[in-house]
Every structure is written in C-alpha cells, then in structure tokens.
Amino acid sequence: MMSFKNCLNWGRKPYRSELKAVEQVLKSGVLSGYRANWGYHYGGEYVQRLEKDFQDYFHVKHALAVSSATAGLFLALKAYGIKEGDEVITTPYTFSASASCILMVGATPVFADIEAHTFNLNPLKVLLKVTDRTKAIIAVHLHGQSCDMDVLKNITNSCNLYLVEDAAQSLGATYRGQLAGTIGDIGVFSFNQWKPINSGEGGMVVTNNDSLAEAISLMRNHGEVYSNKPILGYNFRMTEITAAIALERFKNVDKVNNETIKLCEYMTQRIYDRFTPELLPPYVMPDCKHTYYTYPIRLSNKVNRKELQGQMLAQGTYMGGDYVKPLHLLPIFGGHEGEFPVAERMWSKEIMVTNVVKSPLQLKSIDDIIKKIGIALS
C-alpha cells in the first residue's frame, strides 16, 4: 500500500546539483534579494537567473518570480485593476486558488461548465456567462493539457476581456505550437511539491505586457519605489534558496516531461488495447502536447470507481481518486448542486485521477498496473 510518505517521494528527488546550489546560497549569506524601498524588486542572483531562464524558454519579455502560483494569480488580477463589482469567469473543476484569487481582489467568480473529454473550460459555456460586468477569464490548463485557447481568445478579443492562463499544472504543454502560459495576456506557473519544477513552493508569472509586469514587480515587494507610485504592495517575493532549487530542476524539465509523456502514451495504448470502452484514457487535443501532471481515466457506467480503487489498493497499487470537489459546491463560493452537470459528473463517478504514471517509473511497471486493472475488472 502506498503511504503518504511514499506520495511525497513522487517525482525527482533533490540530488547533488540541488544540494550544491543550496549550499552556495547559504555560503553567500544572501538568502533574499530584498532591497526595502531602494527601487524595483529584482531579487537576488538566483531569482534573477531563474527569471532569465524563463524569459528565454518561453520567449517572453517578462518573467516575475513570486512566492506561489496563488500569489501570481492574485497579482495578475490586481495588476489589471479587477476589483469589487467585477466578474471573472473560470472553471469550477480546479484547485481552489484558481477561483479564490478572484475573491481576494473583491470580484465575483462566475463559473462555466467543462468539456467531458478534456476536463477544461467549455468555451461555449463561457460565452454564455459573459455580462457587462465581466472583466476577465481565467483559463485553467488542467492535468497537463491546454484549454481550447483559439476559441477563448476569440471571446476575450471580441468582448474586450483580459485572459489569464493558470498553467500551474501544465509547464511545457503546448497548444498548436505555442507554450501554455504564453497565449493569453499573462501566464502563471507553480513550483510546489507535485510539479515538474519542485522547489517546495514558489511560482512564476510571464507576460509580454510592460505595464502589467511593472505593476506586479511593485506589488510583490510592498509597492515601494523612489517615485512614490500610489500602489498597495505585498510580500510575495521568492527566496534565493527556492530559486536555486528551481533553477536546477528547470534544467531537466523537458527531460522529465518527455519521460512522463512516454510512460503515459504507453499506458494509454495498453488501456485502449484491453479495457475500452469500460475505461477511457486521457484525450489529447490535436496538435497539442499533454504533459500529464496527472493521468485522468474516465470510467463507463459499468465500472464502479470506489470498487475499482479498492481492488487496486488490495493489490498494492493506489490509483488515485476523484481529483477535487467542484468549487461551486463549496460554501465560500455559494453554488448549488446541479448547476454544472459535467463537472459534477466527473467528480462524483466518472473520473479517476492517478499519479502512478510518473517518471522515473519503468514501462514494465505499467504492464504490472495493467495486469492489476485486469484482475480488478474481472
């Protein structure tokens, strides 16, 4: 049986390069690049190097390191001036930060249902939610796959809305040749425990918009500058140790993603060969790269999710669960059951989200998982 301790070991452990980088930071005596009100916050050496690497990788003008992706989403909305009385559309089927950031700036989260095959926002449902109070859309690229960004961009362009990409789960994913996080006005990434770049915590905001970048640079560091700009700031800085670990992890992100993709594509073929239509592997949109932050399996009505999970657990393999409860069903968001039937159906019975298909797993281990699924379904 997989324990919580085992879960924390998923992904690549910190080896010599990360330990050496942290040691160098400690020896330098500079654990943070905080400069009080001397000017714009540029971070320390490692923060600046990490930002430069992101600029180069994503081909963007600005990359701004922050303390978390949650902080990045909050700052993205604040920089655009979203406030009380405004509405922001997003998905109910996501981690809470994708919607709680809207509440944090005083605006109203407006949910739109998802597509059953991608688990991402359904653009047609989004369009129906646009009102004269709508100011932005937060497109969450869930499980490692981008939303249908062409259609969402058409909506934001025609309705004069701001498009934020929550790419916390999709670093390295692509949509028709474009990297997730670079298609809208601003993109936000996460470096927490479960992500390809795992530095414990931390995040990055990328944009080509100079004014948004300036506002975020100020707000992440108390808003303090010589010119006394009238801006309320916060402490959302990244530490040098966090940046040093992230830098080392970033060097290997394509390798780790490609290894995971290879495993997941093999898993997908084995499921198609043996278990469809009872089980459906993740759908990958044409001309897109799915990086499989998780591996969501859809179950037919003939398969009881709880029974399948129990059978797998009895064989020593934890196959995951239902991902997250749709946010509109949480009291803080004030929704009601039945509002978003696709999201609710995925959560309640149709989807089993697993993290077992991750690098450095071997292909023979996938064969073992498939064998166990066969026993569980028999």
JSON list of C-alpha atoms in Angstrom, two decimals, residues 90-241:
[
{"chain": "A", "resi": 90, "resn": "THR", "atom": "CA", "xyz": [-13.33, 30.37, -14.62]},
{"chain": "A", "resi": 91, "resn": "THR", "atom": "CA", "xyz": [-13.89, 26.65, -14.25]},
{"chain": "A", "resi": 92, "resn": "PRO", "atom": "CA", "xyz": [-15.49, 25.04, -11.18]},
{"chain": "A", "resi": 93, "resn": "TYR", "atom": "CA", "xyz": [-13.36, 21.93, -11.74]},
{"chain": "A", "resi": 94, "resn": "THR", "atom": "CA", "xyz": [-9.98, 23.10, -10.50]},
{"chain": "A", "resi": 95, "resn": "PHE", "atom": "CA", "xyz": [-7.82, 23.74, -7.46]},
{"chain": "A", "resi": 96, "resn": "SER", "atom": "CA", "xyz": [-9.36, 26.37, -5.20]},
{"chain": "A", "resi": 97, "resn": "ALA", "atom": "CA", "xyz": [-6.72, 29.05, -5.88]},
{"chain": "A", "resi": 98, "resn": "SER", "atom": "CA", "xyz": [-7.98, 29.47, -9.46]},
{"chain": "A", "resi": 99, "resn": "ALA", "atom": "CA", "xyz": [-11.17, 30.96, -8.05]},
{"chain": "A", "resi": 100, "resn": "SER", "atom": "CA", "xyz": [-10.20, 32.15, -4.56]},
{"chain": "A", "resi": 101, "resn": "CYS", "atom": "CA", "xyz": [-7.84, 34.69, -6.17]},
{"chain": "A", "resi": 102, "resn": "ILE", "atom": "CA", "xyz": [-10.96, 36.32, -7.64]},
{"chain": "A", "resi": 103, "resn": "LEU", "atom": "CA", "xyz": [-12.49, 36.66, -4.19]},
{"chain": "A", "resi": 104, "resn": "MET", "atom": "CA", "xyz": [-9.20, 38.05, -2.87]},
{"chain": "A", "resi": 105, "resn": "VAL", "atom": "CA", "xyz": [-9.44, 41.08, -5.16]},
{"chain": "A", "resi": 106, "resn": "GLY", "atom": "CA", "xyz": [-13.09, 41.63, -4.23]},
{"chain": "A", "resi": 107, "resn": "ALA", "atom": "CA", "xyz": [-14.54, 40.44, -7.55]},
{"chain": "A", "resi": 108, "resn": "THR", "atom": "CA", "xyz": [-17.15, 37.75, -8.18]},
{"chain": "A", "resi": 109, "resn": "PRO", "atom": "CA", "xyz": [-16.17, 34.31, -9.52]},
{"chain": "A", "resi": 110, "resn": "VAL", "atom": "CA", "xyz": [-18.51, 33.18, -12.30]},
{"chain": "A", "resi": 111, "resn": "PHE", "atom": "CA", "xyz": [-18.22, 29.51, -13.18]},
{"chain": "A", "resi": 112, "resn": "ALA", "atom": "CA", "xyz": [-18.71, 27.89, -16.58]},
{"chain": "A", "resi": 113, "resn": "ASP", "atom": "CA", "xyz": [-19.00, 24.14, -17.08]},
{"chain": "A", "resi": 114, "resn": "ILE", "atom": "CA", "xyz": [-16.27, 21.96, -18.56]},
{"chain": "A", "resi": 115, "resn": "GLU", "atom": "CA", "xyz": [-15.84, 19.68, -21.56]},
{"chain": "A", "resi": 116, "resn": "ALA", "atom": "CA", "xyz": [-16.22, 16.00, -20.71]},
{"chain": "A", "resi": 117, "resn": "HIS", "atom": "CA", "xyz": [-13.31, 14.92, -22.92]},
{"chain": "A", "resi": 118, "resn": "THR", "atom": "CA", "xyz": [-10.66, 17.48, -21.86]},
{"chain": "A", "resi": 119, "resn": "PHE", "atom": "CA", "xyz": [-11.95, 18.42, -18.36]},
{"chain": "A", "resi": 120, "resn": "ASN", "atom": "CA", "xyz": [-11.16, 22.05, -19.28]},
{"chain": "A", "resi": 121, "resn": "LEU", "atom": "CA", "xyz": [-13.45, 25.05, -19.75]},
{"chain": "A", "resi": 122, "resn": "ASN", "atom": "CA", "xyz": [-16.14, 24.65, -22.39]},
{"chain": "A", "resi": 123, "resn": "PRO", "atom": "CA", "xyz": [-15.78, 27.86, -24.47]},
{"chain": "A", "resi": 124, "resn": "LEU", "atom": "CA", "xyz": [-19.45, 27.83, -25.47]},
{"chain": "A", "resi": 125, "resn": "LYS", "atom": "CA", "xyz": [-20.47, 27.78, -21.81]},
{"chain": "A", "resi": 126, "resn": "VAL", "atom": "CA", "xyz": [-18.00, 30.60, -21.14]},
{"chain": "A", "resi": 127, "resn": "LEU", "atom": "CA", "xyz": [-19.57, 32.79, -23.82]},
{"chain": "A", "resi": 128, "resn": "LEU", "atom": "CA", "xyz": [-22.99, 32.36, -22.22]},
{"chain": "A", "resi": 129, "resn": "LYS", "atom": "CA", "xyz": [-21.60, 33.70, -18.93]},
{"chain": "A", "resi": 130, "resn": "VAL", "atom": "CA", "xyz": [-20.22, 36.99, -20.29]},
{"chain": "A", "resi": 131, "resn": "THR", "atom": "CA", "xyz": [-22.02, 40.10, -18.99]},
{"chain": "A", "resi": 132, "resn": "ASP", "atom": "CA", "xyz": [-21.26, 43.82, -18.96]},
{"chain": "A", "resi": 133, "resn": "ARG", "atom": "CA", "xyz": [-19.52, 43.24, -15.61]},
{"chain": "A", "resi": 134, "resn": "THR", "atom": "CA", "xyz": [-17.17, 40.54, -16.92]},
{"chain": "A", "resi": 135, "resn": "LYS", "atom": "CA", "xyz": [-13.57, 41.71, -16.96]},
{"chain": "A", "resi": 136, "resn": "ALA", "atom": "CA", "xyz": [-11.50, 38.54, -17.38]},
{"chain": "A", "resi": 137, "resn": "ILE", "atom": "CA", "xyz": [-11.35, 34.81, -17.98]},
{"chain": "A", "resi": 138, "resn": "ILE", "atom": "CA", "xyz": [-9.01, 32.53, -16.04]},
{"chain": "A", "resi": 139, "resn": "ALA", "atom": "CA", "xyz": [-8.28, 29.56, -18.30]},
{"chain": "A", "resi": 140, "resn": "VAL", "atom": "CA", "xyz": [-7.01, 26.66, -16.20]},
{"chain": "A", "resi": 141, "resn": "HIS", "atom": "CA", "xyz": [-4.92, 24.15, -18.16]},
{"chain": "A", "resi": 142, "resn": "LEU", "atom": "CA", "xyz": [-5.91, 21.11, -16.11]},
{"chain": "A", "resi": 143, "resn": "HIS", "atom": "CA", "xyz": [-3.99, 17.84, -15.69]},
{"chain": "A", "resi": 144, "resn": "GLY", "atom": "CA", "xyz": [-1.27, 18.97, -18.14]},
{"chain": "A", "resi": 145, "resn": "GLN", "atom": "CA", "xyz": [-3.39, 19.92, -21.16]},
{"chain": "A", "resi": 146, "resn": "SER", "atom": "CA", "xyz": [-4.17, 23.38, -22.50]},
{"chain": "A", "resi": 147, "resn": "CYS", "atom": "CA", "xyz": [-7.67, 24.76, -22.88]},
{"chain": "A", "resi": 148, "resn": "ASP", "atom": "CA", "xyz": [-9.04, 25.46, -26.37]},
{"chain": "A", "resi": 149, "resn": "MET", "atom": "CA", "xyz": [-7.21, 28.77, -26.50]},
{"chain": "A", "resi": 150, "resn": "ASP", "atom": "CA", "xyz": [-8.16, 29.85, -30.02]},
{"chain": "A", "resi": 151, "resn": "VAL", "atom": "CA", "xyz": [-11.84, 29.97, -29.11]},
{"chain": "A", "resi": 152, "resn": "LEU", "atom": "CA", "xyz": [-11.20, 31.56, -25.71]},
{"chain": "A", "resi": 153, "resn": "LYS", "atom": "CA", "xyz": [-9.01, 34.23, -27.33]},
{"chain": "A", "resi": 154, "resn": "ASN", "atom": "CA", "xyz": [-11.76, 34.96, -29.84]},
{"chain": "A", "resi": 155, "resn": "ILE", "atom": "CA", "xyz": [-14.13, 35.51, -26.91]},
{"chain": "A", "resi": 156, "resn": "THR", "atom": "CA", "xyz": [-11.74, 37.77, -24.98]},
{"chain": "A", "resi": 157, "resn": "ASN", "atom": "CA", "xyz": [-10.84, 39.76, -28.09]},
{"chain": "A", "resi": 158, "resn": "SER", "atom": "CA", "xyz": [-14.44, 40.30, -29.18]},
{"chain": "A", "resi": 159, "resn": "CYS", "atom": "CA", "xyz": [-15.63, 41.14, -25.66]},
{"chain": "A", "resi": 160, "resn": "ASN", "atom": "CA", "xyz": [-12.54, 43.17, -24.66]},
{"chain": "A", "resi": 161, "resn": "LEU", "atom": "CA", "xyz": [-11.65, 40.86, -21.77]},
{"chain": "A", "resi": 162, "resn": "TYR", "atom": "CA", "xyz": [-8.37, 40.01, -20.03]},
{"chain": "A", "resi": 163, "resn": "LEU", "atom": "CA", "xyz": [-7.14, 36.40, -20.48]},
{"chain": "A", "resi": 164, "resn": "VAL", "atom": "CA", "xyz": [-5.18, 34.83, -17.62]},
{"chain": "A", "resi": 165, "resn": "GLU", "atom": "CA", "xyz": [-3.67, 31.38, -18.06]},
{"chain": "A", "resi": 166, "resn": "ASP", "atom": "CA", "xyz": [-3.42, 29.27, -14.93]},
{"chain": "A", "resi": 167, "resn": "ALA", "atom": "CA", "xyz": [-0.68, 26.95, -16.19]},
{"chain": "A", "resi": 168, "resn": "ALA", "atom": "CA", "xyz": [0.26, 25.65, -12.74]},
{"chain": "A", "resi": 169, "resn": "GLN", "atom": "CA", "xyz": [-0.30, 22.06, -13.92]},
{"chain": "A", "resi": 170, "resn": "SER", "atom": "CA", "xyz": [0.94, 22.45, -17.49]},
{"chain": "A", "resi": 171, "resn": "LEU", "atom": "CA", "xyz": [4.51, 23.73, -17.64]},
{"chain": "A", "resi": 172, "resn": "GLY", "atom": "CA", "xyz": [5.88, 22.62, -21.01]},
{"chain": "A", "resi": 173, "resn": "ALA", "atom": "CA", "xyz": [2.50, 21.78, -22.52]},
{"chain": "A", "resi": 174, "resn": "THR", "atom": "CA", "xyz": [1.76, 23.25, -25.94]},
{"chain": "A", "resi": 175, "resn": "TYR", "atom": "CA", "xyz": [-1.31, 24.35, -27.86]},
{"chain": "A", "resi": 176, "resn": "ARG", "atom": "CA", "xyz": [-0.84, 24.37, -31.64]},
{"chain": "A", "resi": 177, "resn": "GLY", "atom": "CA", "xyz": [2.85, 25.13, -31.31]},
{"chain": "A", "resi": 178, "resn": "GLN", "atom": "CA", "xyz": [2.51, 27.72, -28.53]},
{"chain": "A", "resi": 179, "resn": "LEU", "atom": "CA", "xyz": [3.62, 27.06, -24.97]},
{"chain": "A", "resi": 180, "resn": "ALA", "atom": "CA", "xyz": [0.87, 27.09, -22.38]},
{"chain": "A", "resi": 181, "resn": "GLY", "atom": "CA", "xyz": [1.11, 30.31, -20.39]},
{"chain": "A", "resi": 182, "resn": "THR", "atom": "CA", "xyz": [2.22, 32.45, -23.33]},
{"chain": "A", "resi": 183, "resn": "ILE", "atom": "CA", "xyz": [-1.02, 32.62, -25.32]},
{"chain": "A", "resi": 184, "resn": "GLY", "atom": "CA", "xyz": [-3.12, 34.96, -23.18]},
{"chain": "A", "resi": 185, "resn": "ASP", "atom": "CA", "xyz": [-2.24, 38.27, -21.55]},
{"chain": "A", "resi": 186, "resn": "ILE", "atom": "CA", "xyz": [-0.43, 36.62, -18.67]},
{"chain": "A", "resi": 187, "resn": "GLY", "atom": "CA", "xyz": [0.55, 33.12, -17.55]},
{"chain": "A", "resi": 188, "resn": "VAL", "atom": "CA", "xyz": [1.14, 31.71, -14.06]},
{"chain": "A", "resi": 189, "resn": "PHE", "atom": "CA", "xyz": [3.19, 28.63, -13.09]},
{"chain": "A", "resi": 190, "resn": "SER", "atom": "CA", "xyz": [3.65, 26.69, -9.85]},
{"chain": "A", "resi": 191, "resn": "PHE", "atom": "CA", "xyz": [6.75, 25.14, -8.27]},
{"chain": "A", "resi": 192, "resn": "ASN", "atom": "CA", "xyz": [5.12, 23.26, -5.41]},
{"chain": "A", "resi": 193, "resn": "GLN", "atom": "CA", "xyz": [5.82, 19.68, -4.32]},
{"chain": "A", "resi": 194, "resn": "TRP", "atom": "CA", "xyz": [3.93, 17.94, -7.12]},
{"chain": "A", "resi": 195, "resn": "LYS", "atom": "CA", "xyz": [5.08, 20.00, -10.11]},
{"chain": "A", "resi": 196, "resn": "PRO", "atom": "CA", "xyz": [7.84, 19.23, -12.67]},
{"chain": "A", "resi": 197, "resn": "ILE", "atom": "CA", "xyz": [9.81, 22.10, -11.14]},
{"chain": "A", "resi": 198, "resn": "ASN", "atom": "CA", "xyz": [9.56, 21.19, -7.47]},
{"chain": "A", "resi": 199, "resn": "SER", "atom": "CA", "xyz": [11.26, 23.69, -5.20]},
{"chain": "A", "resi": 200, "resn": "GLY", "atom": "CA", "xyz": [8.81, 23.14, -2.34]},
{"chain": "A", "resi": 201, "resn": "GLU", "atom": "CA", "xyz": [6.85, 26.29, -3.11]},
{"chain": "A", "resi": 202, "resn": "GLY", "atom": "CA", "xyz": [7.18, 29.25, -5.46]},
{"chain": "A", "resi": 203, "resn": "GLY", "atom": "CA", "xyz": [5.75, 30.41, -8.75]},
{"chain": "A", "resi": 204, "resn": "MET", "atom": "CA", "xyz": [6.43, 32.42, -11.88]},
{"chain": "A", "resi": 205, "resn": "VAL", "atom": "CA", "xyz": [4.38, 34.97, -13.82]},
{"chain": "A", "resi": 206, "resn": "VAL", "atom": "CA", "xyz": [5.14, 35.52, -17.52]},
{"chain": "A", "resi": 207, "resn": "THR", "atom": "CA", "xyz": [3.86, 38.29, -19.79]},
{"chain": "A", "resi": 208, "resn": "ASN", "atom": "CA", "xyz": [4.77, 40.46, -22.76]},
{"chain": "A", "resi": 209, "resn": "ASN", "atom": "CA", "xyz": [2.83, 43.41, -21.34]},
{"chain": "A", "resi": 210, "resn": "ASP", "atom": "CA", "xyz": [5.17, 46.06, -19.88]},
{"chain": "A", "resi": 211, "resn": "SER", "atom": "CA", "xyz": [2.58, 47.78, -17.68]},
{"chain": "A", "resi": 212, "resn": "LEU", "atom": "CA", "xyz": [1.36, 44.51, -16.15]},
{"chain": "A", "resi": 213, "resn": "ALA", "atom": "CA", "xyz": [4.94, 43.46, -15.45]},
{"chain": "A", "resi": 214, "resn": "GLU", "atom": "CA", "xyz": [5.74, 46.79, -13.78]},
{"chain": "A", "resi": 215, "resn": "ALA", "atom": "CA", "xyz": [2.67, 46.59, -11.55]},
{"chain": "A", "resi": 216, "resn": "ILE", "atom": "CA", "xyz": [3.44, 43.01, -10.50]},
{"chain": "A", "resi": 217, "resn": "SER", "atom": "CA", "xyz": [7.10, 43.84, -9.86]},
{"chain": "A", "resi": 218, "resn": "LEU", "atom": "CA", "xyz": [5.97, 46.59, -7.49]},
{"chain": "A", "resi": 219, "resn": "MET", "atom": "CA", "xyz": [3.16, 44.73, -5.76]},
{"chain": "A", "resi": 220, "resn": "ARG", "atom": "CA", "xyz": [5.21, 41.62, -4.97]},
{"chain": "A", "resi": 221, "resn": "ASN", "atom": "CA", "xyz": [7.59, 43.85, -2.98]},
{"chain": "A", "resi": 222, "resn": "HIS", "atom": "CA", "xyz": [5.36, 46.13, -0.87]},
{"chain": "A", "resi": 223, "resn": "GLY", "atom": "CA", "xyz": [4.89, 48.64, -3.72]},
{"chain": "A", "resi": 224, "resn": "GLU", "atom": "CA", "xyz": [7.94, 50.56, -2.55]},
{"chain": "A", "resi": 225, "resn": "VAL", "atom": "CA", "xyz": [9.83, 52.69, -5.10]},
{"chain": "A", "resi": 226, "resn": "TYR", "atom": "CA", "xyz": [11.50, 56.07, -5.21]},
{"chain": "A", "resi": 227, "resn": "SER", "atom": "CA", "xyz": [8.73, 57.63, -7.26]},
{"chain": "A", "resi": 228, "resn": "ASN", "atom": "CA", "xyz": [6.07, 57.02, -4.60]},
{"chain": "A", "resi": 229, "resn": "LYS", "atom": "CA", "xyz": [3.59, 55.48, -7.01]},
{"chain": "A", "resi": 230, "resn": "PRO", "atom": "CA", "xyz": [0.14, 55.08, -5.42]},
{"chain": "A", "resi": 231, "resn": "ILE", "atom": "CA", "xyz": [0.12, 51.29, -5.29]},
{"chain": "A", "resi": 232, "resn": "LEU", "atom": "CA", "xyz": [-0.60, 48.88, -2.44]},
{"chain": "A", "resi": 233, "resn": "GLY", "atom": "CA", "xyz": [2.07, 46.21, -2.22]},
{"chain": "A", "resi": 234, "resn": "TYR", "atom": "CA", "xyz": [2.51, 42.83, -0.57]},
{"chain": "A", "resi": 235, "resn": "ASN", "atom": "CA", "xyz": [5.31, 40.44, 0.33]},
{"chain": "A", "resi": 236, "resn": "PHE", "atom": "CA", "xyz": [5.21, 37.84, -2.44]},
{"chain": "A", "resi": 237, "resn": "ARG", "atom": "CA", "xyz": [8.97, 37.61, -3.03]},
{"chain": "A", "resi": 238, "resn": "MET", "atom": "CA", "xyz": [10.79, 34.38, -3.84]},
{"chain": "A", "resi": 239, "resn": "THR", "atom": "CA", "xyz": [13.77, 33.44, -1.67]},
{"chain": "A", "resi": 240, "resn": "GLU", "atom": "CA", "xyz": [17.20, 32.66, -3.06]},
{"chain": "A", "resi": 241, "resn": "ILE", "atom": "CA", "xyz": [17.07, 29.06, -1.80]}
]
